[in-house]
């Protein structure tokens, strides 16, 4: 992350965690569309796959969020 001297708005670690959280959030939204497409074609196995992937990403996003909160409070894990 770019800094002005030693001043940074957020640490590199906070930035990294925020970036991962954003990516997970975008994926969660995309899975909704993917499930709709799979349902439209009558592919229940694909619907179930996307649901499984969505659930895994949700759990990962929650874990990333917990890490981010701790890093923002303490500066590290």
PDB file of N, CA and C in Angstrom:
ATOM      1  N   UNK A   1       0.845  -1.181   0.000  1.00  0.00           N
ATOM      2  CA  UNK A   1       0.000   0.000   0.000  1.00  0.00           C
ATOM      3  C   UNK A   1       0.883   1.233   0.000  1.00  0.00           C
ATOM      4  N   UNK A   2       0.552   2.203  -0.777  1.00  0.00           N
ATOM      5  CA  UNK A   2       1.335   3.434  -0.869  1.00  0.00           C
ATOM      6  C   UNK A   2       1.226   4.230   0.420  1.00  0.00           C
ATOM      7  N   UNK A   3       2.321   4.845   0.784  1.00  0.00           N
ATOM      8  CA  UNK A   3       2.308   5.648   2.001  1.00  0.00           C
ATOM      9  C   UNK A   3       2.986   6.980   1.742  1.00  0.00           C
ATOM     10  N   UNK A   4       2.693   7.916   2.599  1.00  0.00           N
ATOM     11  CA  UNK A   4       3.288   9.233   2.546  1.00  0.00           C
ATOM     12  C   UNK A   4       4.267   9.308   3.706  1.00  0.00           C
ATOM     13  N   UNK A   5       5.535   8.986   3.444  1.00  0.00           N
ATOM     14  CA  UNK A   5       6.488   8.893   4.539  1.00  0.00           C
ATOM     15  C   UNK A   5       6.161   7.654   5.349  1.00  0.00           C
ATOM     16  N   UNK A   6       5.999   7.819   6.651  1.00  0.00           N
ATOM     17  CA  UNK A   6       5.636   6.706   7.530  1.00  0.00           C
ATOM     18  C   UNK A   6       4.148   6.680   7.829  1.00  0.00           C
ATOM     19  N   UNK A   7       3.402   7.610   7.264  1.00  0.00           N
ATOM     20  CA  UNK A   7       1.977   7.687   7.557  1.00  0.00           C
ATOM     21  C   UNK A   7       1.183   6.836   6.573  1.00  0.00           C
ATOM     22  N   UNK A   8       0.328   5.978   7.124  1.00  0.00           N
ATOM     23  CA  UNK A   8      -0.568   5.180   6.298  1.00  0.00           C
ATOM     24  C   UNK A   8      -1.953   5.264   6.903  1.00  0.00           C
ATOM     25  N   UNK A   9      -2.958   5.336   6.040  1.00  0.00           N
ATOM     26  CA  UNK A   9      -4.336   5.352   6.534  1.00  0.00           C
ATOM     27  C   UNK A   9      -4.673   4.020   7.185  1.00  0.00           C
ATOM     28  N   UNK A  10      -4.241   2.946   6.547  1.00  0.00           N
ATOM     29  CA  UNK A  10      -4.412   1.610   7.113  1.00  0.00           C
ATOM     30  C   UNK A  10      -3.138   0.822   6.848  1.00  0.00           C
ATOM     31  N   UNK A  11      -2.921  -0.210   7.635  1.00  0.00           N
ATOM     32  CA  UNK A  11      -1.722  -1.028   7.455  1.00  0.00           C
ATOM     33  C   UNK A  11      -1.873  -1.927   6.228  1.00  0.00           C
ATOM     34  N   UNK A  12      -0.759  -2.449   5.770  1.00  0.00           N
ATOM     35  CA  UNK A  12      -0.792  -3.383   4.647  1.00  0.00           C
ATOM     36  C   UNK A  12      -1.655  -4.597   4.982  1.00  0.00           C
ATOM     37  N   UNK A  13      -1.552  -5.080   6.202  1.00  0.00           N
ATOM     38  CA  UNK A  13      -2.330  -6.240   6.614  1.00  0.00           C
ATOM     39  C   UNK A  13      -3.824  -5.934   6.610  1.00  0.00           C
ATOM     40  N   UNK A  14      -4.210  -4.764   7.104  1.00  0.00           N
ATOM     41  CA  UNK A  14      -5.621  -4.366   7.065  1.00  0.00           C
ATOM     42  C   UNK A  14      -6.109  -4.279   5.621  1.00  0.00           C
ATOM     43  N   UNK A  15      -5.288  -3.699   4.770  1.00  0.00           N
ATOM     44  CA  UNK A  15      -5.635  -3.582   3.350  1.00  0.00           C
ATOM     45  C   UNK A  15      -5.822  -4.963   2.725  1.00  0.00           C
ATOM     46  N   UNK A  16      -4.906  -5.865   3.020  1.00  0.00           N
ATOM     47  CA  UNK A  16      -4.983  -7.218   2.476  1.00  0.00           C
ATOM     48  C   UNK A  16      -6.270  -7.918   2.928  1.00  0.00           C
ATOM     49  N   UNK A  17      -6.580  -7.820   4.205  1.00  0.00           N
ATOM     50  CA  UNK A  17      -7.789  -8.454   4.729  1.00  0.00           C
ATOM     51  C   UNK A  17      -9.048  -7.829   4.131  1.00  0.00           C
ATOM     52  N   UNK A  18      -9.046  -6.512   3.982  1.00  0.00           N
ATOM     53  CA  UNK A  18     -10.186  -5.835   3.351  1.00  0.00           C
ATOM     54  C   UNK A  18     -10.361  -6.285   1.900  1.00  0.00           C
ATOM     55  N   UNK A  19      -9.262  -6.456   1.202  1.00  0.00           N
ATOM     56  CA  UNK A  19      -9.313  -6.891  -0.191  1.00  0.00           C
ATOM     57  C   UNK A  19      -9.879  -8.305  -0.296  1.00  0.00           C
ATOM     58  N   UNK A  20      -9.439  -9.191   0.584  1.00  0.00           N
ATOM     59  CA  UNK A  20      -9.966 -10.557   0.584  1.00  0.00           C
ATOM     60  C   UNK A  20     -11.452 -10.538   0.922  1.00  0.00           C
ATOM     61  N   UNK A  21     -11.833  -9.733   1.899  1.00  0.00           N
ATOM     62  CA  UNK A  21     -13.238  -9.648   2.296  1.00  0.00           C
ATOM     63  C   UNK A  21     -14.094  -9.126   1.135  1.00  0.00           C
ATOM     64  N   UNK A  22     -13.599  -8.152   0.417  1.00  0.00           N
ATOM     65  CA  UNK A  22     -14.325  -7.623  -0.751  1.00  0.00           C
ATOM     66  C   UNK A  22     -14.486  -8.713  -1.813  1.00  0.00           C
ATOM     67  N   UNK A  23     -13.431  -9.450  -2.080  1.00  0.00           N
ATOM     68  CA  UNK A  23     -13.497 -10.518  -3.074  1.00  0.00           C
ATOM     69  C   UNK A  23     -14.514 -11.581  -2.678  1.00  0.00           C
ATOM     70  N   UNK A  24     -14.511 -11.961  -1.410  1.00  0.00           N
ATOM     71  CA  UNK A  24     -15.467 -12.953  -0.920  1.00  0.00           C
ATOM     72  C   UNK A  24     -16.894 -12.421  -1.041  1.00  0.00           C
ATOM     73  N   UNK A  25     -17.084 -11.150  -0.731  1.00  0.00           N
ATOM     74  CA  UNK A  25     -18.420 -10.550  -0.820  1.00  0.00           C
ATOM     75  C   UNK A  25     -18.923 -10.539  -2.262  1.00  0.00           C
ATOM     76  N   UNK A  26     -18.052 -10.218  -3.186  1.00  0.00           N
ATOM     77  CA  UNK A  26     -18.434 -10.225  -4.594  1.00  0.00           C
ATOM     78  C   UNK A  26     -18.768 -11.640  -5.051  1.00  0.00           C
ATOM     79  N   UNK A  27     -18.010 -12.619  -4.594  1.00  0.00           N
ATOM     80  CA  UNK A  27     -18.280 -14.015  -4.956  1.00  0.00           C
ATOM     81  C   UNK A  27     -19.630 -14.456  -4.402  1.00  0.00           C
ATOM     82  N   UNK A  28     -19.937 -14.064  -3.181  1.00  0.00           N
ATOM     83  CA  UNK A  28     -21.221 -14.445  -2.578  1.00  0.00           C
ATOM     84  C   UNK A  28     -22.385 -13.931  -3.409  1.00  0.00           C
ATOM     85  N   UNK A  29     -22.259 -12.710  -3.885  1.00  0.00           N
ATOM     86  CA  UNK A  29     -23.310 -12.134  -4.725  1.00  0.00           C
ATOM     87  C   UNK A  29     -23.390 -12.877  -6.060  1.00  0.00           C
ATOM     88  N   UNK A  30     -22.250 -13.209  -6.625  1.00  0.00           N
ATOM     89  CA  UNK A  30     -22.216 -13.898  -7.913  1.00  0.00           C
ATOM     90  C   UNK A  30     -22.850 -15.281  -7.822  1.00  0.00           C
ATOM     91  N   UNK A  31     -22.654 -15.966  -6.717  1.00  0.00           N
ATOM     92  CA  UNK A  31     -23.232 -17.308  -6.570  1.00  0.00           C
ATOM     93  C   UNK A  31     -24.751 -17.288  -6.694  1.00  0.00           C
ATOM     94  N   UNK A  32     -25.374 -16.199  -6.283  1.00  0.00           N
ATOM     95  CA  UNK A  32     -26.825 -16.095  -6.429  1.00  0.00           C
ATOM     96  C   UNK A  32     -27.211 -16.179  -7.906  1.00  0.00           C
ATOM     97  N   UNK A  33     -26.490 -15.449  -8.751  1.00  0.00           N
ATOM     98  CA  UNK A  33     -26.749 -15.491 -10.198  1.00  0.00           C
ATOM     99  C   UNK A  33     -26.469 -16.884 -10.756  1.00  0.00           C
ATOM    100  N   UNK A  34     -25.384 -17.479 -10.312  1.00  0.00           N
ATOM    101  CA  UNK A  34     -25.017 -18.795 -10.811  1.00  0.00           C
ATOM    102  C   UNK A  34     -26.076 -19.835 -10.442  1.00  0.00           C
ATOM    103  N   UNK A  35     -26.602 -19.738  -9.234  1.00  0.00           N
ATOM    104  CA  UNK A  35     -27.655 -20.669  -8.819  1.00  0.00           C
ATOM    105  C   UNK A  35     -28.915 -20.477  -9.654  1.00  0.00           C
ATOM    106  N   UNK A  36     -29.245 -19.229  -9.937  1.00  0.00           N
ATOM    107  CA  UNK A  36     -30.410 -18.952 -10.791  1.00  0.00           C
ATOM    108  C   UNK A  36     -30.215 -19.544 -12.184  1.00  0.00           C
ATOM    109  N   UNK A  37     -29.009 -19.397 -12.739  1.00  0.00           N
ATOM    110  CA  UNK A  37     -28.722 -19.964 -14.060  1.00  0.00           C
ATOM    111  C   UNK A  37     -28.834 -21.483 -14.038  1.00  0.00           C
ATOM    112  N   UNK A  38     -28.306 -22.102 -12.990  1.00  0.00           N
ATOM    113  CA  UNK A  38     -28.362 -23.559 -12.877  1.00  0.00           C
ATOM    114  C   UNK A  38     -29.814 -24.028 -12.721  1.00  0.00           C
ATOM    115  N   UNK A  39     -30.596 -23.283 -11.934  1.00  0.00           N
ATOM    116  CA  UNK A  39     -32.007 -23.630 -11.772  1.00  0.00           C
ATOM    117  C   UNK A  39     -32.752 -23.491 -13.090  1.00  0.00           C
ATOM    118  N   UNK A  40     -32.433 -22.459 -13.851  1.00  0.00           N
ATOM    119  CA  UNK A  40     -33.105 -22.220 -15.128  1.00  0.00           C
ATOM    120  C   UNK A  40     -32.848 -23.346 -16.123  1.00  0.00           C
ATOM    121  N   UNK A  41     -31.697 -23.988 -16.005  1.00  0.00           N
ATOM    122  CA  UNK A  41     -31.384 -25.097 -16.912  1.00  0.00           C
ATOM    123  C   UNK A  41     -31.750 -26.447 -16.299  1.00  0.00           C
ATOM    124  N   UNK A  42     -32.308 -26.421 -15.082  1.00  0.00           N
ATOM    125  CA  UNK A  42     -32.728 -27.658 -14.435  1.00  0.00           C
ATOM    126  C   UNK A  42     -31.580 -28.517 -13.940  1.00  0.00           C
ATOM    127  N   UNK A  43     -30.454 -27.900 -13.632  1.00  0.00           N
ATOM    128  CA  UNK A  43     -29.281 -28.642 -13.179  1.00  0.00           C
ATOM    129  C   UNK A  43     -29.150 -28.563 -11.655  1.00  0.00           C
ATOM    130  N   UNK A  44     -29.864 -29.429 -10.968  1.00  0.00           N
ATOM    131  CA  UNK A  44     -29.835 -29.445  -9.505  1.00  0.00           C
ATOM    132  C   UNK A  44     -28.435 -29.715  -8.949  1.00  0.00           C
ATOM    133  N   UNK A  45     -27.644 -30.624  -9.566  1.00  0.00           N
ATOM    134  CA  UNK A  45     -26.279 -30.819  -9.049  1.00  0.00           C
ATOM    135  C   UNK A  45     -25.450 -29.529  -9.072  1.00  0.00           C
ATOM    136  N   UNK A  46     -25.641 -28.716 -10.106  1.00  0.00           N
ATOM    137  CA  UNK A  46     -24.907 -27.449 -10.174  1.00  0.00           C
ATOM    138  C   UNK A  46     -25.440 -26.461  -9.140  1.00  0.00           C
ATOM    139  N   UNK A  47     -26.741 -26.436  -8.923  1.00  0.00           N
ATOM    140  CA  UNK A  47     -27.320 -25.591  -7.876  1.00  0.00           C
ATOM    141  C   UNK A  47     -26.689 -25.959  -6.531  1.00  0.00           C
ATOM    142  N   UNK A  48     -26.610 -27.247  -6.256  1.00  0.00           N
ATOM    143  CA  UNK A  48     -26.051 -27.706  -4.980  1.00  0.00           C
ATOM    144  C   UNK A  48     -24.569 -27.369  -4.859  1.00  0.00           C
ATOM    145  N   UNK A  49     -23.845 -27.475  -5.967  1.00  0.00           N
ATOM    146  CA  UNK A  49     -22.425 -27.102  -5.955  1.00  0.00           C
ATOM    147  C   UNK A  49     -22.267 -25.626  -5.619  1.00  0.00           C
ATOM    148  N   UNK A  50     -23.046 -24.764  -6.290  1.00  0.00           N
ATOM    149  CA  UNK A  50     -22.942 -23.335  -6.026  1.00  0.00           C
ATOM    150  C   UNK A  50     -23.358 -23.002  -4.593  1.00  0.00           C
ATOM    151  N   UNK A  51     -24.352 -23.704  -4.071  1.00  0.00           N
ATOM    152  CA  UNK A  51     -24.760 -23.492  -2.680  1.00  0.00           C
ATOM    153  C   UNK A  51     -23.628 -23.866  -1.728  1.00  0.00           C
ATOM    154  N   UNK A  52     -22.973 -24.982  -2.017  1.00  0.00           N
ATOM    155  CA  UNK A  52     -21.849 -25.436  -1.192  1.00  0.00           C
ATOM    156  C   UNK A  52     -20.703 -24.418  -1.233  1.00  0.00           C
ATOM    157  N   UNK A  53     -20.377 -23.965  -2.431  1.00  0.00           N
ATOM    158  CA  UNK A  53     -19.307 -22.981  -2.576  1.00  0.00           C
ATOM    159  C   UNK A  53     -19.662 -21.674  -1.869  1.00  0.00           C
ATOM    160  N   UNK A  54     -20.921 -21.265  -1.985  1.00  0.00           N
ATOM    161  CA  UNK A  54     -21.380 -20.043  -1.329  1.00  0.00           C
ATOM    162  C   UNK A  54     -21.247 -20.179   0.196  1.00  0.00           C
ATOM    163  N   UNK A  55     -21.641 -21.313   0.707  1.00  0.00           N
ATOM    164  CA  UNK A  55     -21.552 -21.529   2.160  1.00  0.00           C
ATOM    165  C   UNK A  55     -20.098 -21.492   2.630  1.00  0.00           C
ATOM    166  N   UNK A  56     -19.208 -22.112   1.860  1.00  0.00           N
ATOM    167  CA  UNK A  56     -17.793 -22.097   2.221  1.00  0.00           C
ATOM    168  C   UNK A  56     -17.232 -20.680   2.191  1.00  0.00           C
ATOM    169  N   UNK A  57     -17.591 -19.918   1.159  1.00  0.00           N
ATOM    170  CA  UNK A  57     -17.116 -18.537   1.071  1.00  0.00           C
ATOM    171  C   UNK A  57     -17.695 -17.682   2.200  1.00  0.00           C
ATOM    172  N   UNK A  58     -18.932 -17.949   2.597  1.00  0.00           N
ATOM    173  CA  UNK A  58     -19.537 -17.222   3.711  1.00  0.00           C
ATOM    174  C   UNK A  58     -18.753 -17.482   4.999  1.00  0.00           C
ATOM    175  N   UNK A  59     -18.424 -18.731   5.241  1.00  0.00           N
ATOM    176  CA  UNK A  59     -17.647 -19.070   6.438  1.00  0.00           C
ATOM    177  C   UNK A  59     -16.268 -18.415   6.393  1.00  0.00           C
ATOM    178  N   UNK A  60     -15.644 -18.437   5.220  1.00  0.00           N
ATOM    179  CA  UNK A  60     -14.328 -17.813   5.076  1.00  0.00           C
ATOM    180  C   UNK A  60     -14.414 -16.303   5.251  1.00  0.00           C
ATOM    181  N   UNK A  61     -15.451 -15.692   4.711  1.00  0.00           N
ATOM    182  CA  UNK A  61     -15.627 -14.243   4.867  1.00  0.00           C
ATOM    183  C   UNK A  61     -15.804 -13.879   6.334  1.00  0.00           C
ATOM    184  N   UNK A  62     -16.547 -14.690   7.062  1.00  0.00           N
ATOM    185  CA  UNK A  62     -16.732 -14.431   8.490  1.00  0.00           C
ATOM    186  C   UNK A  62     -15.408 -14.545   9.240  1.00  0.00           C
ATOM    187  N   UNK A  63     -14.595 -15.526   8.870  1.00  0.00           N
ATOM    188  CA  UNK A  63     -13.290 -15.687   9.511  1.00  0.00           C
ATOM    189  C   UNK A  63     -12.376 -14.508   9.189  1.00  0.00           C
ATOM    190  N   UNK A  64     -12.363 -14.080   7.938  1.00  0.00           N
ATOM    191  CA  UNK A  64     -11.555 -12.924   7.540  1.00  0.00           C
ATOM    192  C   UNK A  64     -12.014 -11.685   8.309  1.00  0.00           C
ATOM    193  N   UNK A  65     -13.311 -11.527   8.444  1.00  0.00           N
ATOM    194  CA  UNK A  65     -13.860 -10.371   9.167  1.00  0.00           C
ATOM    195  C   UNK A  65     -13.402 -10.366  10.629  1.00  0.00           C
ATOM    196  N   UNK A  66     -13.398 -11.535  11.242  1.00  0.00           N
ATOM    197  CA  UNK A  66     -12.935 -11.616  12.628  1.00  0.00           C
ATOM    198  C   UNK A  66     -11.469 -11.232  12.743  1.00  0.00           C
ATOM    199  N   UNK A  67     -10.665 -11.709  11.800  1.00  0.00           N
ATOM    200  CA  UNK A  67      -9.244 -11.351  11.798  1.00  0.00           C
ATOM    201  C   UNK A  67      -9.072  -9.849  11.591  1.00  0.00           C
ATOM    202  N   UNK A  68      -9.831  -9.298  10.655  1.00  0.00           N
ATOM    203  CA  UNK A  68      -9.747  -7.864  10.379  1.00  0.00           C
ATOM    204  C   UNK A  68     -10.095  -7.047  11.620  1.00  0.00           C
ATOM    205  N   UNK A  69     -11.152  -7.434  12.308  1.00  0.00           N
ATOM    206  CA  UNK A  69     -11.543  -6.703  13.517  1.00  0.00           C
ATOM    207  C   UNK A  69     -10.426  -6.723  14.559  1.00  0.00           C
ATOM    208  N   UNK A  70      -9.809  -7.890  14.719  1.00  0.00           N
ATOM    209  CA  UNK A  70      -8.742  -7.986  15.712  1.00  0.00           C
ATOM    210  C   UNK A  70      -7.515  -7.175  15.288  1.00  0.00           C
ATOM    211  N   UNK A  71      -7.178  -7.237  14.015  1.00  0.00           N
ATOM    212  CA  UNK A  71      -6.020  -6.473  13.524  1.00  0.00           C
ATOM    213  C   UNK A  71      -6.296  -4.980  13.674  1.00  0.00           C
ATOM    214  N   UNK A  72      -7.524  -4.541  13.381  1.00  0.00           N
ATOM    215  CA  UNK A  72      -7.841  -3.128  13.503  1.00  0.00           C
ATOM    216  C   UNK A  72      -7.810  -2.668  14.960  1.00  0.00           C
ATOM    217  N   UNK A  73      -8.157  -3.548  15.881  1.00  0.00           N
ATOM    218  CA  UNK A  73      -8.139  -3.179  17.293  1.00  0.00           C
ATOM    219  C   UNK A  73      -6.749  -3.233  17.902  1.00  0.00           C
ATOM    220  N   UNK A  74      -5.976  -4.268  17.530  1.00  0.00           N
ATOM    221  CA  UNK A  74      -4.690  -4.501  18.177  1.00  0.00           C
ATOM    222  C   UNK A  74      -3.485  -4.206  17.285  1.00  0.00           C
ATOM    223  N   UNK A  75      -3.730  -4.034  15.994  1.00  0.00           N
ATOM    224  CA  UNK A  75      -2.623  -3.801  15.087  1.00  0.00           C
ATOM    225  C   UNK A  75      -2.006  -5.073  14.556  1.00  0.00           C
ATOM    226  N   UNK A  76      -2.392  -6.215  15.115  1.00  0.00           N
ATOM    227  CA  UNK A  76      -1.894  -7.509  14.652  1.00  0.00           C
ATOM    228  C   UNK A  76      -2.740  -8.608  15.288  1.00  0.00           C
ATOM    229  N   UNK A  77      -2.475  -9.821  14.897  1.00  0.00           N
ATOM    230  CA  UNK A  77      -3.184 -10.979  15.471  1.00  0.00           C
ATOM    231  C   UNK A  77      -2.400 -11.492  16.658  1.00  0.00           C
TER     232      UNK A  77
END
